Short mmCIF file of N, CA and C in Angstrom, two decimals:
data_model
loop_
_atom_site.label_atom_id
_atom_site.label_comp_id
_atom_site.label_asym_id
_atom_site.label_seq_id
_atom_site.Cartn_x
_atom_site.Cartn_y
_atom_site.Cartn_z
N MET U 25 19.16 -9.32 -85.12
CA MET U 25 19.35 -7.90 -84.81
C MET U 25 18.00 -7.21 -84.59
N TYR U 26 17.02 -7.49 -85.43
CA TYR U 26 15.74 -6.81 -85.32
C TYR U 26 14.99 -7.22 -84.05
N GLU U 27 15.22 -8.43 -83.55
CA GLU U 27 14.58 -8.85 -82.30
C GLU U 27 15.11 -8.02 -81.13
N ASN U 28 16.41 -7.73 -81.12
CA ASN U 28 16.98 -6.86 -80.08
C ASN U 28 16.37 -5.47 -80.16
N ILE U 29 16.22 -4.96 -81.36
CA ILE U 29 15.65 -3.63 -81.55
C ILE U 29 14.20 -3.61 -81.09
N ARG U 30 13.45 -4.66 -81.40
CA ARG U 30 12.05 -4.77 -80.96
C ARG U 30 11.99 -4.69 -79.43
N ASN U 31 12.89 -5.41 -78.76
CA ASN U 31 12.93 -5.40 -77.29
C ASN U 31 13.32 -4.03 -76.75
N GLU U 32 14.27 -3.36 -77.41
CA GLU U 32 14.69 -2.03 -76.97
C GLU U 32 13.56 -1.02 -77.14
N VAL U 33 12.82 -1.11 -78.23
CA VAL U 33 11.67 -0.22 -78.44
C VAL U 33 10.63 -0.44 -77.36
N LYS U 34 10.31 -1.69 -77.08
CA LYS U 34 9.32 -2.01 -76.05
C LYS U 34 9.76 -1.47 -74.69
N GLU U 35 11.04 -1.62 -74.36
CA GLU U 35 11.56 -1.13 -73.09
C GLU U 35 11.41 0.39 -72.99
N VAL U 36 11.70 1.10 -74.07
CA VAL U 36 11.59 2.56 -74.08
C VAL U 36 10.12 2.99 -73.96
N VAL U 37 9.23 2.37 -74.70
CA VAL U 37 7.81 2.73 -74.64
C VAL U 37 7.24 2.41 -73.26
N ASP U 38 7.59 1.25 -72.70
CA ASP U 38 7.12 0.90 -71.35
C ASP U 38 7.62 1.92 -70.33
N PHE U 39 8.90 2.31 -70.43
CA PHE U 39 9.47 3.29 -69.51
C PHE U 39 8.75 4.63 -69.63
N LEU U 40 8.54 5.08 -70.85
CA LEU U 40 7.84 6.34 -71.08
C LEU U 40 6.43 6.28 -70.49
N TYR U 41 5.71 5.22 -70.78
CA TYR U 41 4.34 5.06 -70.31
C TYR U 41 4.27 5.16 -68.78
N GLU U 42 5.15 4.42 -68.11
CA GLU U 42 5.15 4.39 -66.64
C GLU U 42 5.60 5.72 -66.04
N ASN U 43 6.70 6.26 -66.51
CA ASN U 43 7.32 7.43 -65.87
C ASN U 43 6.71 8.75 -66.28
N ALA U 44 6.06 8.79 -67.43
CA ALA U 44 5.37 10.02 -67.86
C ALA U 44 3.91 9.98 -67.42
N HIS U 45 3.51 8.88 -66.77
CA HIS U 45 2.15 8.71 -66.29
C HIS U 45 1.13 8.90 -67.42
N LEU U 46 1.45 8.31 -68.57
CA LEU U 46 0.54 8.40 -69.71
C LEU U 46 -0.68 7.54 -69.45
N LYS U 47 -1.77 7.94 -70.04
CA LYS U 47 -3.01 7.19 -69.93
C LYS U 47 -3.34 6.60 -71.30
N PRO U 48 -4.09 5.52 -71.33
CA PRO U 48 -4.54 5.02 -72.64
C PRO U 48 -5.22 6.14 -73.41
N GLY U 49 -4.93 6.22 -74.69
CA GLY U 49 -5.46 7.28 -75.54
C GLY U 49 -4.46 8.40 -75.77
N ALA U 50 -3.35 8.41 -75.00
CA ALA U 50 -2.33 9.44 -75.19
C ALA U 50 -1.67 9.29 -76.55
N VAL U 51 -1.21 10.41 -77.10
CA VAL U 51 -0.56 10.44 -78.40
C VAL U 51 0.95 10.56 -78.19
N VAL U 52 1.70 9.66 -78.83
CA VAL U 52 3.16 9.65 -78.73
C VAL U 52 3.76 9.80 -80.12
N VAL U 53 4.60 10.82 -80.28
CA VAL U 53 5.30 11.04 -81.55
C VAL U 53 6.64 10.31 -81.50
N PHE U 54 6.94 9.61 -82.59
CA PHE U 54 8.23 8.94 -82.75
C PHE U 54 8.98 9.60 -83.90
N GLY U 55 10.18 10.05 -83.61
CA GLY U 55 11.11 10.48 -84.65
C GLY U 55 12.20 9.44 -84.68
N CYS U 56 12.59 8.99 -85.86
CA CYS U 56 13.55 7.90 -85.91
C CYS U 56 14.44 7.98 -87.15
N SER U 57 15.74 7.90 -86.92
CA SER U 57 16.70 7.82 -88.00
C SER U 57 17.22 6.39 -88.09
N THR U 58 16.85 5.69 -89.16
CA THR U 58 17.38 4.33 -89.32
C THR U 58 18.88 4.37 -89.56
N SER U 59 19.36 5.45 -90.16
CA SER U 59 20.81 5.60 -90.35
C SER U 59 21.52 5.55 -89.00
N GLU U 60 21.01 6.30 -88.03
CA GLU U 60 21.62 6.33 -86.70
C GLU U 60 21.46 5.00 -85.97
N VAL U 61 20.29 4.38 -86.06
CA VAL U 61 20.07 3.09 -85.41
C VAL U 61 21.08 2.06 -85.93
N ALA U 62 21.37 2.13 -87.22
CA ALA U 62 22.31 1.19 -87.84
C ALA U 62 23.77 1.58 -87.61
N GLY U 63 24.02 2.71 -86.93
CA GLY U 63 25.38 3.11 -86.62
C GLY U 63 25.97 4.14 -87.57
N GLY U 64 25.16 4.69 -88.46
CA GLY U 64 25.62 5.70 -89.41
C GLY U 64 25.25 7.09 -88.98
N ARG U 65 25.29 8.00 -89.95
CA ARG U 65 24.97 9.40 -89.71
C ARG U 65 23.58 9.72 -90.24
N ILE U 66 22.82 10.46 -89.47
CA ILE U 66 21.44 10.78 -89.82
C ILE U 66 21.36 11.32 -91.25
N GLY U 67 20.38 10.80 -91.99
CA GLY U 67 20.13 11.26 -93.35
C GLY U 67 21.06 10.74 -94.42
N LYS U 68 21.98 9.85 -94.07
CA LYS U 68 22.99 9.41 -95.04
C LYS U 68 22.82 7.98 -95.53
N ASN U 69 22.26 7.10 -94.71
CA ASN U 69 22.18 5.68 -95.08
C ASN U 69 20.86 5.08 -94.62
N SER U 70 19.76 5.54 -95.17
CA SER U 70 18.45 5.05 -94.79
C SER U 70 18.35 3.54 -95.02
N VAL U 71 17.70 2.85 -94.08
CA VAL U 71 17.58 1.39 -94.15
C VAL U 71 16.09 1.03 -94.10
N PRO U 72 15.44 0.87 -95.26
CA PRO U 72 13.99 0.62 -95.28
C PRO U 72 13.55 -0.60 -94.47
N GLU U 73 14.29 -1.71 -94.52
CA GLU U 73 13.90 -2.91 -93.77
C GLU U 73 13.92 -2.63 -92.27
N LEU U 74 14.91 -1.87 -91.82
CA LEU U 74 15.01 -1.50 -90.42
C LEU U 74 13.86 -0.56 -90.05
N GLY U 75 13.52 0.35 -90.95
CA GLY U 75 12.38 1.25 -90.72
C GLY U 75 11.10 0.48 -90.52
N ASP U 76 10.91 -0.57 -91.30
CA ASP U 76 9.72 -1.40 -91.14
C ASP U 76 9.72 -2.12 -89.80
N ALA U 77 10.87 -2.65 -89.40
CA ALA U 77 10.97 -3.33 -88.10
C ALA U 77 10.70 -2.36 -86.96
N LEU U 78 11.24 -1.15 -87.06
CA LEU U 78 11.03 -0.14 -86.02
C LEU U 78 9.57 0.30 -85.96
N ALA U 79 8.97 0.60 -87.10
CA ALA U 79 7.57 1.03 -87.13
C ALA U 79 6.68 -0.06 -86.54
N SER U 80 6.92 -1.29 -86.92
CA SER U 80 6.14 -2.42 -86.40
C SER U 80 6.28 -2.51 -84.88
N ALA U 81 7.51 -2.42 -84.38
CA ALA U 81 7.75 -2.52 -82.94
C ALA U 81 7.09 -1.37 -82.19
N MET U 82 7.17 -0.16 -82.74
CA MET U 82 6.58 1.01 -82.08
C MET U 82 5.06 0.89 -82.05
N MET U 83 4.48 0.46 -83.15
CA MET U 83 3.03 0.31 -83.21
C MET U 83 2.55 -0.78 -82.24
N ASP U 84 3.27 -1.89 -82.19
CA ASP U 84 2.90 -2.97 -81.27
C ASP U 84 3.02 -2.53 -79.82
N ALA U 85 4.11 -1.87 -79.46
CA ALA U 85 4.32 -1.41 -78.08
C ALA U 85 3.23 -0.41 -77.68
N CYS U 86 2.86 0.47 -78.59
CA CYS U 86 1.80 1.44 -78.30
C CYS U 86 0.45 0.76 -78.17
N ARG U 87 0.16 -0.16 -79.06
CA ARG U 87 -1.11 -0.88 -79.03
C ARG U 87 -1.29 -1.57 -77.67
N GLU U 88 -0.20 -2.17 -77.17
CA GLU U 88 -0.24 -2.87 -75.89
C GLU U 88 -0.63 -1.95 -74.75
N LYS U 89 -0.27 -0.67 -74.83
CA LYS U 89 -0.56 0.30 -73.77
C LYS U 89 -1.77 1.17 -74.09
N GLY U 90 -2.38 1.00 -75.25
CA GLY U 90 -3.52 1.83 -75.63
C GLY U 90 -3.13 3.22 -76.08
N LEU U 91 -1.88 3.38 -76.54
CA LEU U 91 -1.39 4.68 -77.00
C LEU U 91 -1.57 4.83 -78.51
N HIS U 92 -1.59 6.07 -78.98
CA HIS U 92 -1.69 6.36 -80.41
C HIS U 92 -0.31 6.74 -80.93
N PRO U 93 0.31 5.88 -81.75
CA PRO U 93 1.62 6.24 -82.32
C PRO U 93 1.48 7.19 -83.51
N VAL U 94 2.38 8.15 -83.57
CA VAL U 94 2.46 9.11 -84.66
C VAL U 94 3.93 9.16 -85.06
N PHE U 95 4.21 9.23 -86.36
CA PHE U 95 5.59 9.16 -86.84
C PHE U 95 5.98 10.43 -87.56
N GLN U 96 7.06 11.06 -87.08
CA GLN U 96 7.56 12.27 -87.71
C GLN U 96 8.34 11.92 -88.97
N CYS U 97 8.04 12.60 -90.05
CA CYS U 97 8.81 12.48 -91.29
C CYS U 97 10.06 13.36 -91.18
N CYS U 98 10.96 13.18 -92.11
CA CYS U 98 12.19 13.99 -92.09
C CYS U 98 11.90 15.39 -92.67
N GLU U 99 12.95 16.20 -92.71
CA GLU U 99 12.79 17.60 -93.14
C GLU U 99 12.37 17.73 -94.60
N HIS U 100 12.57 16.68 -95.42
CA HIS U 100 12.17 16.75 -96.82
C HIS U 100 10.65 16.80 -96.98
N LEU U 101 9.93 16.41 -95.93
CA LEU U 101 8.47 16.58 -95.91
C LEU U 101 8.08 17.53 -94.78
N ASN U 102 8.99 18.44 -94.46
CA ASN U 102 8.74 19.48 -93.45
C ASN U 102 8.31 18.91 -92.10
N ARG U 103 8.83 17.74 -91.77
CA ARG U 103 8.54 17.06 -90.50
C ARG U 103 7.05 16.81 -90.30
N ALA U 104 6.34 16.56 -91.41
CA ALA U 104 4.93 16.17 -91.34
C ALA U 104 4.82 14.89 -90.51
N LEU U 105 3.62 14.57 -90.09
CA LEU U 105 3.40 13.46 -89.16
C LEU U 105 2.45 12.42 -89.75
N VAL U 106 2.86 11.17 -89.71
CA VAL U 106 2.06 10.05 -90.22
C VAL U 106 1.24 9.49 -89.07
N MET U 107 -0.04 9.30 -89.33
CA MET U 107 -0.95 8.75 -88.31
C MET U 107 -2.17 8.17 -89.00
N GLU U 108 -3.03 7.54 -88.23
CA GLU U 108 -4.31 7.08 -88.76
C GLU U 108 -5.19 8.29 -89.06
N GLN U 109 -5.92 8.23 -90.17
CA GLN U 109 -6.84 9.29 -90.56
C GLN U 109 -7.83 9.61 -89.43
N GLU U 110 -8.28 8.59 -88.75
CA GLU U 110 -9.25 8.76 -87.65
C GLU U 110 -8.69 9.68 -86.55
N LEU U 111 -7.42 9.50 -86.20
CA LEU U 111 -6.80 10.35 -85.18
C LEU U 111 -6.67 11.78 -85.69
N LEU U 112 -6.22 11.94 -86.92
CA LEU U 112 -6.09 13.27 -87.51
C LEU U 112 -7.43 13.99 -87.48
N ASP U 113 -8.48 13.30 -87.87
CA ASP U 113 -9.82 13.91 -87.88
C ASP U 113 -10.30 14.25 -86.47
N ARG U 114 -10.10 13.33 -85.53
CA ARG U 114 -10.55 13.55 -84.16
C ARG U 114 -9.86 14.75 -83.52
N LEU U 115 -8.58 14.95 -83.85
CA LEU U 115 -7.82 16.07 -83.27
C LEU U 115 -7.95 17.35 -84.09
N HIS U 116 -8.68 17.30 -85.21
CA HIS U 116 -8.89 18.47 -86.07
C HIS U 116 -7.58 19.07 -86.54
N LEU U 117 -6.67 18.20 -87.00
CA LEU U 117 -5.37 18.65 -87.48
C LEU U 117 -5.43 19.03 -88.94
N VAL U 118 -4.48 19.84 -89.39
CA VAL U 118 -4.39 20.24 -90.79
C VAL U 118 -3.71 19.10 -91.56
N GLN U 119 -4.45 18.53 -92.50
CA GLN U 119 -3.92 17.43 -93.31
C GLN U 119 -3.13 17.98 -94.49
N VAL U 120 -2.03 17.30 -94.82
CA VAL U 120 -1.22 17.66 -95.98
C VAL U 120 -1.21 16.51 -96.97
N ASN U 121 -0.90 16.83 -98.21
CA ASN U 121 -0.96 15.83 -99.27
C ASN U 121 0.44 15.39 -99.66
N ALA U 122 0.86 14.27 -99.12
CA ALA U 122 2.15 13.67 -99.45
C ALA U 122 2.12 12.22 -99.01
N MET U 123 3.05 11.45 -99.52
CA MET U 123 3.22 10.07 -99.10
C MET U 123 4.71 9.87 -98.82
N PRO U 124 5.07 9.57 -97.57
CA PRO U 124 6.49 9.42 -97.27
C PRO U 124 7.10 8.20 -97.93
N VAL U 125 8.33 8.36 -98.39
CA VAL U 125 9.15 7.27 -98.93
C VAL U 125 10.50 7.39 -98.22
N PRO U 126 11.33 6.35 -98.26
CA PRO U 126 12.58 6.40 -97.50
C PRO U 126 13.45 7.64 -97.75
N LYS U 127 13.53 8.14 -98.97
CA LYS U 127 14.40 9.28 -99.25
C LYS U 127 13.70 10.63 -99.10
N ALA U 128 12.41 10.62 -98.85
CA ALA U 128 11.65 11.86 -98.61
C ALA U 128 10.54 11.53 -97.61
N GLY U 129 10.91 11.55 -96.36
CA GLY U 129 9.98 11.21 -95.29
C GLY U 129 10.64 10.31 -94.26
N GLY U 130 11.58 9.49 -94.72
CA GLY U 130 12.30 8.59 -93.82
C GLY U 130 11.77 7.18 -93.87
N SER U 131 12.65 6.23 -93.62
CA SER U 131 12.28 4.81 -93.71
C SER U 131 11.22 4.41 -92.68
N THR U 132 11.30 4.94 -91.47
CA THR U 132 10.32 4.57 -90.45
C THR U 132 8.96 5.20 -90.76
N GLY U 133 8.95 6.46 -91.14
CA GLY U 133 7.70 7.11 -91.52
C GLY U 133 7.05 6.45 -92.72
N ALA U 134 7.87 6.07 -93.72
CA ALA U 134 7.34 5.39 -94.91
C ALA U 134 6.75 4.04 -94.54
N ALA U 135 7.43 3.32 -93.65
CA ALA U 135 6.92 2.01 -93.22
C ALA U 135 5.62 2.16 -92.44
N ALA U 136 5.56 3.16 -91.55
CA ALA U 136 4.34 3.39 -90.78
C ALA U 136 3.18 3.71 -91.72
N TYR U 137 3.45 4.53 -92.73
CA TYR U 137 2.41 4.87 -93.72
C TYR U 137 1.84 3.61 -94.35
N GLN U 138 2.71 2.67 -94.67
CA GLN U 138 2.27 1.40 -95.28
C GLN U 138 1.54 0.50 -94.28
N ARG U 139 1.88 0.60 -93.00
CA ARG U 139 1.31 -0.28 -91.98
C ARG U 139 -0.03 0.22 -91.42
N PHE U 140 -0.26 1.53 -91.43
CA PHE U 140 -1.54 2.04 -90.92
C PHE U 140 -2.68 1.58 -91.82
N ASN U 141 -3.86 1.40 -91.23
CA ASN U 141 -5.04 0.99 -92.00
C ASN U 141 -5.48 2.07 -92.97
N ASN U 142 -5.50 3.31 -92.50
CA ASN U 142 -5.95 4.44 -93.30
C ASN U 142 -5.02 5.62 -92.99
N PRO U 143 -3.81 5.61 -93.58
CA PRO U 143 -2.81 6.61 -93.21
C PRO U 143 -3.13 8.01 -93.70
N ALA U 144 -2.66 8.98 -92.92
CA ALA U 144 -2.81 10.39 -93.28
C ALA U 144 -1.60 11.14 -92.74
N LEU U 145 -1.32 12.29 -93.34
CA LEU U 145 -0.23 13.15 -92.87
C LEU U 145 -0.79 14.47 -92.37
N ALA U 146 -0.33 14.87 -91.20
CA ALA U 146 -0.71 16.16 -90.62
C ALA U 146 0.48 17.10 -90.67
N MET U 147 0.19 18.38 -90.75
CA MET U 147 1.24 19.39 -90.78
C MET U 147 1.93 19.52 -89.43
N ALA U 148 1.17 19.42 -88.33
CA ALA U 148 1.71 19.60 -86.99
C ALA U 148 0.79 18.92 -85.99
N ILE U 149 1.31 18.74 -84.79
CA ILE U 149 0.53 18.16 -83.71
C ILE U 149 1.11 18.67 -82.40
N GLN U 150 0.35 18.60 -81.35
CA GLN U 150 0.86 18.83 -80.00
C GLN U 150 0.55 17.56 -79.21
N ALA U 151 1.52 16.65 -79.20
CA ALA U 151 1.34 15.33 -78.61
C ALA U 151 1.58 15.35 -77.11
N ASP U 152 1.16 14.26 -76.47
CA ASP U 152 1.34 14.11 -75.03
C ASP U 152 2.78 13.75 -74.67
N ALA U 153 3.47 13.08 -75.58
CA ALA U 153 4.84 12.64 -75.31
C ALA U 153 5.54 12.37 -76.64
N ALA U 154 6.86 12.19 -76.56
CA ALA U 154 7.63 11.91 -77.78
C ALA U 154 8.86 11.08 -77.45
N VAL U 155 9.27 10.30 -78.44
CA VAL U 155 10.50 9.52 -78.38
C VAL U 155 11.31 9.89 -79.60
N ASP U 156 12.52 10.37 -79.36
CA ASP U 156 13.42 10.81 -80.42
C ASP U 156 14.57 9.82 -80.51
N ILE U 157 14.62 9.07 -81.59
CA ILE U 157 15.63 8.04 -81.79
C ILE U 157 16.59 8.51 -82.87
N GLY U 158 17.78 8.91 -82.45
CA GLY U 158 18.78 9.36 -83.40
C GLY U 158 18.81 10.86 -83.61
N ASP U 159 18.37 11.63 -82.62
CA ASP U 159 18.44 13.09 -82.66
C ASP U 159 17.72 13.70 -83.86
N THR U 160 16.45 13.35 -84.01
CA THR U 160 15.63 13.82 -85.13
C THR U 160 14.84 15.10 -84.83
N LEU U 161 14.96 15.62 -83.62
CA LEU U 161 14.33 16.89 -83.24
C LEU U 161 12.80 16.86 -83.24
N VAL U 162 12.22 16.01 -82.40
CA VAL U 162 10.77 15.89 -82.30
C VAL U 162 10.13 16.88 -81.33
N GLY U 163 10.94 17.67 -80.65
CA GLY U 163 10.42 18.57 -79.62
C GLY U 163 9.34 19.51 -80.09
N MET U 164 9.34 19.86 -81.37
CA MET U 164 8.33 20.80 -81.88
C MET U 164 6.92 20.20 -81.86
N HIS U 165 6.84 18.89 -81.63
CA HIS U 165 5.54 18.22 -81.68
C HIS U 165 4.97 17.86 -80.31
N ILE U 166 5.57 18.38 -79.23
CA ILE U 166 5.08 18.12 -77.88
C ILE U 166 4.38 19.38 -77.38
N ARG U 167 3.22 19.20 -76.77
CA ARG U 167 2.52 20.38 -76.26
C ARG U 167 3.25 20.92 -75.03
N PRO U 168 3.11 22.21 -74.78
CA PRO U 168 3.76 22.78 -73.60
C PRO U 168 3.13 22.21 -72.33
N VAL U 169 3.85 22.01 -71.33
CA VAL U 169 5.24 22.23 -71.06
C VAL U 169 5.97 20.89 -71.19
N ALA U 170 7.00 20.83 -72.04
CA ALA U 170 7.73 19.59 -72.27
C ALA U 170 8.69 19.32 -71.11
N VAL U 171 8.68 18.09 -70.63
CA VAL U 171 9.55 17.66 -69.53
C VAL U 171 10.45 16.55 -70.05
N PRO U 172 11.78 16.73 -70.01
CA PRO U 172 12.68 15.68 -70.46
C PRO U 172 12.60 14.46 -69.54
N LEU U 173 12.80 13.30 -70.12
CA LEU U 173 12.74 12.05 -69.35
C LEU U 173 13.92 11.18 -69.75
N ARG U 174 14.67 10.73 -68.75
CA ARG U 174 15.84 9.89 -69.00
C ARG U 174 15.69 8.58 -68.25
N MET U 175 16.16 7.52 -68.86
CA MET U 175 16.17 6.22 -68.20
C MET U 175 17.30 6.22 -67.17
N GLU U 176 17.02 5.78 -65.97
CA GLU U 176 18.01 5.79 -64.89
C GLU U 176 19.03 4.68 -65.08
N GLY U 177 20.28 5.00 -64.79
CA GLY U 177 21.31 3.99 -64.76
C GLY U 177 21.89 3.58 -66.08
N LYS U 178 21.38 4.11 -67.18
CA LYS U 178 21.95 3.76 -68.47
C LYS U 178 21.59 4.80 -69.51
N GLN U 179 22.38 4.84 -70.55
CA GLN U 179 22.10 5.70 -71.70
C GLN U 179 21.08 4.96 -72.56
N ALA U 180 19.93 5.55 -72.77
CA ALA U 180 18.91 4.90 -73.59
C ALA U 180 19.38 4.87 -75.04
N LYS U 181 19.33 3.69 -75.63
CA LYS U 181 19.70 3.51 -77.03
C LYS U 181 18.77 2.51 -77.67
N ILE U 182 18.56 2.70 -78.95
CA ILE U 182 17.93 1.68 -79.79
C ILE U 182 18.91 1.45 -80.91
N GLY U 183 19.41 0.23 -80.99
CA GLY U 183 20.52 -0.02 -81.90
C GLY U 183 21.67 0.84 -81.46
N GLN U 184 22.23 1.60 -82.38
CA GLN U 184 23.35 2.51 -82.07
C GLN U 184 22.88 3.95 -81.85
N ALA U 185 21.58 4.19 -81.92
CA ALA U 185 21.04 5.56 -81.86
C ALA U 185 20.74 6.00 -80.43
N HIS U 186 21.09 7.22 -80.14
CA HIS U 186 20.78 7.91 -78.89
C HIS U 186 19.26 8.12 -78.82
N VAL U 187 18.66 7.89 -77.64
CA VAL U 187 17.22 8.07 -77.46
C VAL U 187 16.97 9.14 -76.41
N VAL U 188 16.11 10.09 -76.75
CA VAL U 188 15.66 11.13 -75.83
C VAL U 188 14.14 11.05 -75.77
N MET U 189 13.59 11.17 -74.56
CA MET U 189 12.14 11.13 -74.39
C MET U 189 11.69 12.40 -73.68
N ALA U 190 10.44 12.74 -73.87
CA ALA U 190 9.84 13.87 -73.15
C ALA U 190 8.34 13.64 -73.08
N TYR U 191 7.74 14.27 -72.10
CA TYR U 191 6.29 14.26 -71.98
C TYR U 191 5.85 15.66 -71.61
N SER U 192 4.55 15.92 -71.69
CA SER U 192 4.07 17.26 -71.36
C SER U 192 3.36 17.24 -70.02
N ARG U 193 3.45 18.36 -69.36
CA ARG U 193 2.70 18.56 -68.12
C ARG U 193 1.89 19.84 -68.28
N LEU U 194 0.89 19.97 -67.45
CA LEU U 194 0.09 21.19 -67.49
C LEU U 194 0.93 22.38 -67.05
N PRO U 195 0.78 23.54 -67.70
CA PRO U 195 1.49 24.73 -67.26
C PRO U 195 0.95 25.20 -65.89
N PHE U 196 1.83 25.65 -65.04
CA PHE U 196 1.42 26.25 -63.77
C PHE U 196 1.15 27.72 -64.03
N ILE U 197 0.01 28.21 -63.56
CA ILE U 197 -0.32 29.62 -63.72
C ILE U 197 -0.56 30.21 -62.34
N GLY U 198 -0.57 31.49 -62.26
CA GLY U 198 -0.84 32.15 -60.98
C GLY U 198 0.43 32.70 -60.38
N GLY U 199 0.30 33.17 -59.21
CA GLY U 199 1.44 33.78 -58.50
C GLY U 199 1.67 33.08 -57.19
N GLU U 200 2.20 33.85 -56.22
CA GLU U 200 2.58 33.24 -54.95
C GLU U 200 1.39 32.73 -54.15
N ARG U 201 0.17 33.22 -54.44
CA ARG U 201 -1.01 32.76 -53.71
C ARG U 201 -1.69 31.56 -54.38
N ALA U 202 -1.23 31.19 -55.57
CA ALA U 202 -1.85 30.07 -56.29
C ALA U 202 -1.58 28.75 -55.57
N GLN U 203 -2.54 27.86 -55.69
CA GLN U 203 -2.38 26.50 -55.13
C GLN U 203 -2.64 25.52 -56.26
N TYR U 204 -1.98 24.37 -56.20
CA TYR U 204 -2.07 23.39 -57.26
C TYR U 204 -2.45 22.03 -56.70
N PRO U 205 -3.26 21.27 -57.46
CA PRO U 205 -3.56 19.91 -57.00
C PRO U 205 -2.31 19.05 -57.12
N GLY U 206 -2.31 17.91 -56.49
CA GLY U 206 -1.13 17.05 -56.43
C GLY U 206 -0.79 16.28 -57.68
N LYS U 207 -1.32 16.61 -58.84
CA LYS U 207 -1.05 15.86 -60.07
C LYS U 207 0.28 16.20 -60.66
#
């Protein structure tokens, strides 16, 4: 089962990377409900082993593309974000003092905390893109302007969980006389 999930995660990250035109160094927030991936209801049946498999797969898929993975905790930690201390420092984010565990932070966030070399939690971030697995509401962590992204021809899923992706684009400013480069 976990091998299928690893493949589904890789497919989603590859799709996001290609279609959002992400560059190496981009920051991607992952929100993930292991309850939903396993076919249950969000917040009701956390699966720590599945969280570890998901965190590992997300980190590997990001490493392959040169992306920085960040993991959203659940509402019990005010949706704080798990990342490497180096990234938190480089982005000058507000650090908070907590350690996610499956029942307060979520199984995937707790696993990521254990897997990072030097983990840290930030209060908020404005990431380049996000992947929401199981309707965890990661939109608050994408910088403006967020653009929804859907996989063509199929409903994106990881396990039994619904997947929504988004990336940010530069805001257009100006009026009718403004001109924009082709990016």
